[in-house]
Amino acid sequence: WPGWRSDRGLQKNFAQTLSAHLSHVPAGMPVEIWFQDEMRIGQKNPRTRIWAPKGSRPRLPADQRYKSAYLFGAVCPERDTGAALMLPWADTAMMNLHLKEISRTVARGAHAAILMDRAPWHTSGDLKVPKNLTPIFLPARAPELNSAENIWQYLRQNWLSNRVFDDLDEIMEAGCDAWNRLLDEPTAVKNIATREWAITGQS
């Protein structure tokens, strides 16, 4: 598929990539690997498969309205934790808020490498990256490399799909509730988001 060579290259050479990006980090400082992304949650909500008696055709809700918000989320599989904010839209200002939230969640005395895609608000010159974070951009058109995508799938399948949201407040509340439920499940983040190739360079 397009970009498969660069995808394989990142996985194979992640330790070297990490070392190059973190050359400014003092030797011996613990390094955390985080995956970051955003998920749109709205009234035009996706539907997923459900259990039902054989031969039946269960009815599912469908909303034609368009209100939505964004769940900015990041996970650290090694620590089985994450940092997220429900925000009204996706832009550089919102990304700056999320980076601050991630920065506060990184272990004291550690540095975090944040793997993320190349969305415009991730690469903006106005981005303010805290000192204990270093972005590492994933290859274009390679969502399979970002385990945050699997986190979104899990949230939708378990708590967000097949629902109707009355207003923006309900959307925001649903996103927060789903994220908190995820973090309340022991080892959920670790089991869903761990990528063996992304821990080879950790110290």
PDB file of C-alpha atoms in Angstrom:
ATOM      1  CA  TRP A   1       0.000   0.000   0.000  1.00  0.00           C
ATOM      2  CA  PRO A   2       1.214   3.609  -0.394  1.00  0.00           C
ATOM      3  CA  GLY A   3       3.972   4.416   2.059  1.00  0.00           C
ATOM      4  CA  TRP A   4       4.524   0.833   3.228  1.00  0.00           C
ATOM      5  CA  ARG A   5       8.299   1.077   2.828  1.00  0.00           C
ATOM      6  CA  SER A   6       8.577   4.126   5.116  1.00  0.00           C
ATOM      7  CA  ASP A   7       6.206   2.465   7.593  1.00  0.00           C
ATOM      8  CA  ARG A   8       8.423  -0.598   7.820  1.00  0.00           C
ATOM      9  CA  GLY A   9      11.467   1.665   8.079  1.00  0.00           C
ATOM     10  CA  LEU A  10      10.104   3.500  11.104  1.00  0.00           C
ATOM     11  CA  GLN A  11       9.361   0.272  12.937  1.00  0.00           C
ATOM     12  CA  LYS A  12      12.700  -1.317  12.115  1.00  0.00           C
ATOM     13  CA  ASN A  13      14.743   1.781  12.930  1.00  0.00           C
ATOM     14  CA  PHE A  14      12.705   3.253  15.769  1.00  0.00           C
ATOM     15  CA  ALA A  15      15.547   3.104  18.282  1.00  0.00           C
ATOM     16  CA  GLN A  16      17.740   5.193  15.968  1.00  0.00           C
ATOM     17  CA  THR A  17      14.878   7.597  15.203  1.00  0.00           C
ATOM     18  CA  LEU A  18      14.227   8.048  18.902  1.00  0.00           C
ATOM     19  CA  SER A  19      17.896   8.633  19.644  1.00  0.00           C
ATOM     20  CA  ALA A  20      18.153  11.290  16.929  1.00  0.00           C
ATOM     21  CA  HIS A  21      15.104  13.170  18.175  1.00  0.00           C
ATOM     22  CA  LEU A  22      16.169  12.998  21.823  1.00  0.00           C
ATOM     23  CA  SER A  23      19.808  13.968  21.449  1.00  0.00           C
ATOM     24  CA  HIS A  24      19.099  16.987  23.680  1.00  0.00           C
ATOM     25  CA  VAL A  25      17.795  14.823  26.536  1.00  0.00           C
ATOM     26  CA  PRO A  26      20.361  14.207  29.315  1.00  0.00           C
ATOM     27  CA  ALA A  27      21.831  10.709  29.415  1.00  0.00           C
ATOM     28  CA  GLY A  28      20.067   8.465  31.884  1.00  0.00           C
ATOM     29  CA  MET A  29      16.812  10.426  31.927  1.00  0.00           C
ATOM     30  CA  PRO A  30      13.804   8.066  31.692  1.00  0.00           C
ATOM     31  CA  VAL A  31      12.003   8.262  28.352  1.00  0.00           C
ATOM     32  CA  GLU A  32       8.280   7.618  27.916  1.00  0.00           C
ATOM     33  CA  ILE A  33       6.682   6.757  24.570  1.00  0.00           C
ATOM     34  CA  TRP A  34       3.247   8.336  24.011  1.00  0.00           C
ATOM     35  CA  PHE A  35       0.795   8.062  21.106  1.00  0.00           C
ATOM     36  CA  GLN A  36      -1.405  11.116  20.412  1.00  0.00           C
ATOM     37  CA  ASP A  37      -4.428  11.733  18.185  1.00  0.00           C
ATOM     38  CA  GLU A  38      -7.901  13.310  18.058  1.00  0.00           C
ATOM     39  CA  MET A  39     -11.336  11.752  17.609  1.00  0.00           C
ATOM     40  CA  ARG A  40     -14.423  13.631  16.471  1.00  0.00           C
ATOM     41  CA  ILE A  41     -17.545  12.815  18.472  1.00  0.00           C
ATOM     42  CA  GLY A  42     -20.826  14.137  17.114  1.00  0.00           C
ATOM     43  CA  GLN A  43     -24.530  13.758  16.557  1.00  0.00           C
ATOM     44  CA  LYS A  44     -23.938  11.968  13.247  1.00  0.00           C
ATOM     45  CA  ASN A  45     -22.653   9.036  15.254  1.00  0.00           C
ATOM     46  CA  PRO A  46     -21.355   5.767  13.765  1.00  0.00           C
ATOM     47  CA  ARG A  47     -23.156   2.509  14.403  1.00  0.00           C
ATOM     48  CA  THR A  48     -21.460  -0.750  15.314  1.00  0.00           C
ATOM     49  CA  ARG A  49     -22.517  -4.396  15.358  1.00  0.00           C
ATOM     50  CA  ILE A  50     -24.507  -5.560  18.356  1.00  0.00           C
ATOM     51  CA  TRP A  51     -25.598  -8.902  19.790  1.00  0.00           C
ATOM     52  CA  ALA A  52     -29.147  -9.872  18.809  1.00  0.00           C
ATOM     53  CA  PRO A  53     -31.207 -13.059  18.397  1.00  0.00           C
ATOM     54  CA  LYS A  54     -30.473 -14.929  15.181  1.00  0.00           C
ATOM     55  CA  GLY A  55     -32.766 -13.832  12.380  1.00  0.00           C
ATOM     56  CA  SER A  56     -33.788 -10.573  14.054  1.00  0.00           C
ATOM     57  CA  ARG A  57     -33.112  -7.075  12.725  1.00  0.00           C
ATOM     58  CA  PRO A  58     -32.535  -4.779  15.726  1.00  0.00           C
ATOM     59  CA  ARG A  59     -33.282  -1.094  15.267  1.00  0.00           C
ATOM     60  CA  LEU A  60     -30.473   1.405  15.916  1.00  0.00           C
ATOM     61  CA  PRO A  61     -30.751   5.203  16.351  1.00  0.00           C
ATOM     62  CA  ALA A  62     -29.534   7.559  13.652  1.00  0.00           C
ATOM     63  CA  ASP A  63     -29.230  11.334  14.088  1.00  0.00           C
ATOM     64  CA  GLN A  64     -29.123  13.778  11.171  1.00  0.00           C
ATOM     65  CA  ARG A  65     -27.889  16.770  13.193  1.00  0.00           C
ATOM     66  CA  TYR A  66     -24.309  18.027  12.973  1.00  0.00           C
ATOM     67  CA  LYS A  67     -23.066  19.248  16.366  1.00  0.00           C
ATOM     68  CA  SER A  68     -19.696  17.759  17.317  1.00  0.00           C
ATOM     69  CA  ALA A  69     -16.609  18.131  19.479  1.00  0.00           C
ATOM     70  CA  TYR A  70     -13.141  16.578  19.619  1.00  0.00           C
ATOM     71  CA  LEU A  71     -11.527  14.253  22.110  1.00  0.00           C
ATOM     72  CA  PHE A  72      -7.807  15.023  22.163  1.00  0.00           C
ATOM     73  CA  GLY A  73      -6.162  11.950  23.665  1.00  0.00           C
ATOM     74  CA  ALA A  74      -2.696  10.549  24.281  1.00  0.00           C
ATOM     75  CA  VAL A  75      -1.645   7.270  25.881  1.00  0.00           C
ATOM     76  CA  CYS A  76       1.548   5.881  27.381  1.00  0.00           C
ATOM     77  CA  PRO A  77       1.249   2.080  27.144  1.00  0.00           C
ATOM     78  CA  GLU A  78       4.273   1.411  29.328  1.00  0.00           C
ATOM     79  CA  ARG A  79       2.689   3.285  32.256  1.00  0.00           C
ATOM     80  CA  ASP A  80      -0.860   2.178  31.352  1.00  0.00           C
ATOM     81  CA  THR A  81      -2.070   5.766  31.499  1.00  0.00           C
ATOM     82  CA  GLY A  82      -3.206   8.654  29.342  1.00  0.00           C
ATOM     83  CA  ALA A  83      -4.058  12.345  29.151  1.00  0.00           C
ATOM     84  CA  ALA A  84      -7.073  13.777  27.349  1.00  0.00           C
ATOM     85  CA  LEU A  85      -9.252  16.852  26.920  1.00  0.00           C
ATOM     86  CA  MET A  86     -12.690  17.240  25.349  1.00  0.00           C
ATOM     87  CA  LEU A  87     -12.476  20.384  23.221  1.00  0.00           C
ATOM     88  CA  PRO A  88     -14.926  22.222  20.931  1.00  0.00           C
ATOM     89  CA  TRP A  89     -12.770  22.090  17.807  1.00  0.00           C
ATOM     90  CA  ALA A  90      -9.375  20.989  16.493  1.00  0.00           C
ATOM     91  CA  ASP A  91      -6.777  23.674  15.880  1.00  0.00           C
ATOM     92  CA  THR A  92      -3.378  24.820  17.140  1.00  0.00           C
ATOM     93  CA  ALA A  93      -4.766  26.557  20.230  1.00  0.00           C
ATOM     94  CA  MET A  94      -6.553  23.364  21.283  1.00  0.00           C
ATOM     95  CA  MET A  95      -3.431  21.304  20.590  1.00  0.00           C
ATOM     96  CA  ASN A  96      -1.419  23.604  22.840  1.00  0.00           C
ATOM     97  CA  LEU A  97      -3.881  22.913  25.655  1.00  0.00           C
ATOM     98  CA  HIS A  98      -3.527  19.196  25.109  1.00  0.00           C
ATOM     99  CA  LEU A  99       0.269  19.337  25.117  1.00  0.00           C
ATOM    100  CA  LYS A 100       0.111  21.052  28.508  1.00  0.00           C
ATOM    101  CA  GLU A 101      -2.131  18.264  29.787  1.00  0.00           C
ATOM    102  CA  ILE A 102       0.248  15.581  28.512  1.00  0.00           C
ATOM    103  CA  SER A 103       3.190  17.439  30.031  1.00  0.00           C
ATOM    104  CA  ARG A 104       1.513  17.403  33.444  1.00  0.00           C
ATOM    105  CA  THR A 105       0.912  13.640  33.175  1.00  0.00           C
ATOM    106  CA  VAL A 106       4.471  12.638  32.232  1.00  0.00           C
ATOM    107  CA  ALA A 107       6.264  11.107  35.211  1.00  0.00           C
ATOM    108  CA  ARG A 108       8.311  13.532  37.280  1.00  0.00           C
ATOM    109  CA  GLY A 109      11.900  13.621  36.024  1.00  0.00           C
ATOM    110  CA  ALA A 110      11.067  11.868  32.739  1.00  0.00           C
ATOM    111  CA  HIS A 111      10.915  13.037  29.118  1.00  0.00           C
ATOM    112  CA  ALA A 112       8.185  11.983  26.679  1.00  0.00           C
ATOM    113  CA  ALA A 113       8.437  11.288  22.952  1.00  0.00           C
ATOM    114  CA  ILE A 114       4.988  11.987  21.451  1.00  0.00           C
ATOM    115  CA  LEU A 115       4.209   9.996  18.296  1.00  0.00           C
ATOM    116  CA  MET A 116       1.577  11.773  16.223  1.00  0.00           C
ATOM    117  CA  ASP A 117       0.360  12.266  12.684  1.00  0.00           C
ATOM    118  CA  ARG A 118       0.985  15.332  10.538  1.00  0.00           C
ATOM    119  CA  ALA A 119      -2.280  17.202  11.059  1.00  0.00           C
ATOM    120  CA  PRO A 120      -1.872  20.969  10.463  1.00  0.00           C
ATOM    121  CA  TRP A 121      -2.316  21.767  14.165  1.00  0.00           C
ATOM    122  CA  HIS A 122       0.474  19.280  15.005  1.00  0.00           C
ATOM    123  CA  THR A 123       3.014  20.900  12.696  1.00  0.00           C
ATOM    124  CA  SER A 124       2.062  24.575  13.101  1.00  0.00           C
ATOM    125  CA  GLY A 125       4.809  27.069  13.807  1.00  0.00           C
ATOM    126  CA  ASP A 126       2.615  28.434  16.601  1.00  0.00           C
ATOM    127  CA  LEU A 127       2.717  25.172  18.531  1.00  0.00           C
ATOM    128  CA  LYS A 128       4.124  25.578  22.048  1.00  0.00           C
ATOM    129  CA  VAL A 129       5.796  22.324  23.050  1.00  0.00           C
ATOM    130  CA  PRO A 130       6.611  21.936  26.777  1.00  0.00           C
ATOM    131  CA  LYS A 131      10.242  21.209  27.623  1.00  0.00           C
ATOM    132  CA  ASN A 132       9.541  17.651  28.746  1.00  0.00           C
ATOM    133  CA  LEU A 133       7.936  16.665  25.409  1.00  0.00           C
ATOM    134  CA  THR A 134       9.390  15.944  21.961  1.00  0.00           C
ATOM    135  CA  PRO A 135       7.056  15.340  18.977  1.00  0.00           C
ATOM    136  CA  ILE A 136       7.955  12.573  16.532  1.00  0.00           C
ATOM    137  CA  PHE A 137       5.864  12.675  13.354  1.00  0.00           C
ATOM    138  CA  LEU A 138       4.650   9.428  11.842  1.00  0.00           C
ATOM    139  CA  PRO A 139       4.779   8.781   8.091  1.00  0.00           C
ATOM    140  CA  ALA A 140       1.867  10.165   6.089  1.00  0.00           C
ATOM    141  CA  ARG A 141      -1.093   7.868   5.344  1.00  0.00           C
ATOM    142  CA  ALA A 142      -0.029   5.341   7.981  1.00  0.00           C
ATOM    143  CA  PRO A 143      -2.706   5.392  10.722  1.00  0.00           C
ATOM    144  CA  GLU A 144      -1.858   1.787  11.605  1.00  0.00           C
ATOM    145  CA  LEU A 145       1.346   3.041  13.247  1.00  0.00           C
ATOM    146  CA  ASN A 146      -0.567   5.169  15.760  1.00  0.00           C
ATOM    147  CA  SER A 147      -2.051   2.979  18.477  1.00  0.00           C
ATOM    148  CA  ALA A 148      -4.302   5.866  19.541  1.00  0.00           C
ATOM    149  CA  GLU A 149      -6.435   4.773  16.570  1.00  0.00           C
ATOM    150  CA  ASN A 150      -7.090   1.481  18.370  1.00  0.00           C
ATOM    151  CA  ILE A 151      -8.036   3.404  21.508  1.00  0.00           C
ATOM    152  CA  TRP A 152     -10.679   5.292  19.494  1.00  0.00           C
ATOM    153  CA  GLN A 153     -12.038   2.044  18.114  1.00  0.00           C
ATOM    154  CA  TYR A 154     -12.332   0.637  21.628  1.00  0.00           C
ATOM    155  CA  LEU A 155     -14.128   3.735  22.941  1.00  0.00           C
ATOM    156  CA  ARG A 156     -16.603   3.722  20.064  1.00  0.00           C
ATOM    157  CA  GLN A 157     -17.353   0.011  20.304  1.00  0.00           C
ATOM    158  CA  ASN A 158     -17.917   0.088  24.046  1.00  0.00           C
ATOM    159  CA  TRP A 159     -19.384   3.478  24.953  1.00  0.00           C
ATOM    160  CA  LEU A 160     -19.904   5.938  22.099  1.00  0.00           C
ATOM    161  CA  SER A 161     -21.557   4.275  19.097  1.00  0.00           C
ATOM    162  CA  ASN A 162     -25.274   3.527  18.610  1.00  0.00           C
ATOM    163  CA  ARG A 163     -26.240   6.610  20.621  1.00  0.00           C
ATOM    164  CA  VAL A 164     -28.040   9.903  20.074  1.00  0.00           C
ATOM    165  CA  PHE A 165     -26.670  13.049  21.735  1.00  0.00           C
ATOM    166  CA  ASP A 166     -29.167  15.821  22.429  1.00  0.00           C
ATOM    167  CA  ASP A 167     -26.714  18.707  22.486  1.00  0.00           C
ATOM    168  CA  LEU A 168     -23.050  19.712  22.691  1.00  0.00           C
ATOM    169  CA  ASP A 169     -22.948  19.345  26.470  1.00  0.00           C
ATOM    170  CA  GLU A 170     -24.052  15.729  26.149  1.00  0.00           C
ATOM    171  CA  ILE A 171     -21.391  15.082  23.514  1.00  0.00           C
ATOM    172  CA  MET A 172     -18.689  16.555  25.757  1.00  0.00           C
ATOM    173  CA  GLU A 173     -19.894  14.543  28.748  1.00  0.00           C
ATOM    174  CA  ALA A 174     -19.981  11.313  26.748  1.00  0.00           C
ATOM    175  CA  GLY A 175     -16.409  11.798  25.555  1.00  0.00           C
ATOM    176  CA  CYS A 176     -15.136  12.482  29.071  1.00  0.00           C
ATOM    177  CA  ASP A 177     -17.042   9.522  30.469  1.00  0.00           C
ATOM    178  CA  ALA A 178     -15.688   7.122  27.830  1.00  0.00           C
ATOM    179  CA  TRP A 179     -12.108   8.254  28.436  1.00  0.00           C
ATOM    180  CA  ASN A 180     -12.419   7.934  32.213  1.00  0.00           C
ATOM    181  CA  ARG A 181     -13.899   4.455  31.847  1.00  0.00           C
ATOM    182  CA  LEU A 182     -10.919   3.471  29.711  1.00  0.00           C
ATOM    183  CA  LEU A 183      -8.421   4.649  32.330  1.00  0.00           C
ATOM    184  CA  ASP A 184     -10.418   2.927  35.080  1.00  0.00           C
ATOM    185  CA  GLU A 185      -9.870  -0.453  33.393  1.00  0.00           C
ATOM    186  CA  PRO A 186      -6.563  -1.896  34.658  1.00  0.00           C
ATOM    187  CA  THR A 187      -4.131  -2.715  31.807  1.00  0.00           C
ATOM    188  CA  ALA A 188      -6.604  -1.568  29.131  1.00  0.00           C
ATOM    189  CA  VAL A 189      -4.277   1.069  27.687  1.00  0.00           C
ATOM    190  CA  LYS A 190      -1.289  -1.272  27.930  1.00  0.00           C
ATOM    191  CA  ASN A 191      -3.121  -4.123  26.183  1.00  0.00           C
ATOM    192  CA  ILE A 192      -4.624  -1.994  23.411  1.00  0.00           C
ATOM    193  CA  ALA A 193      -1.801   0.438  22.659  1.00  0.00           C
ATOM    194  CA  THR A 194       1.482  -1.411  23.214  1.00  0.00           C
ATOM    195  CA  ARG A 195       3.625  -1.676  20.094  1.00  0.00           C
ATOM    196  CA  GLU A 196       6.726  -3.816  20.464  1.00  0.00           C
ATOM    197  CA  TRP A 197       8.674  -1.789  17.929  1.00  0.00           C
ATOM    198  CA  ALA A 198       7.973   1.398  19.915  1.00  0.00           C
ATOM    199  CA  ILE A 199       9.529   0.251  23.180  1.00  0.00           C
ATOM    200  CA  THR A 200      12.873  -0.960  21.861  1.00  0.00           C
ATOM    201  CA  GLY A 201      14.452   2.455  22.343  1.00  0.00           C
ATOM    202  CA  GLN A 202      13.122   3.203  25.815  1.00  0.00           C
ATOM    203  CA  SER A 203      15.558   3.713  28.656  1.00  0.00           C
TER     204      SER A 203
END
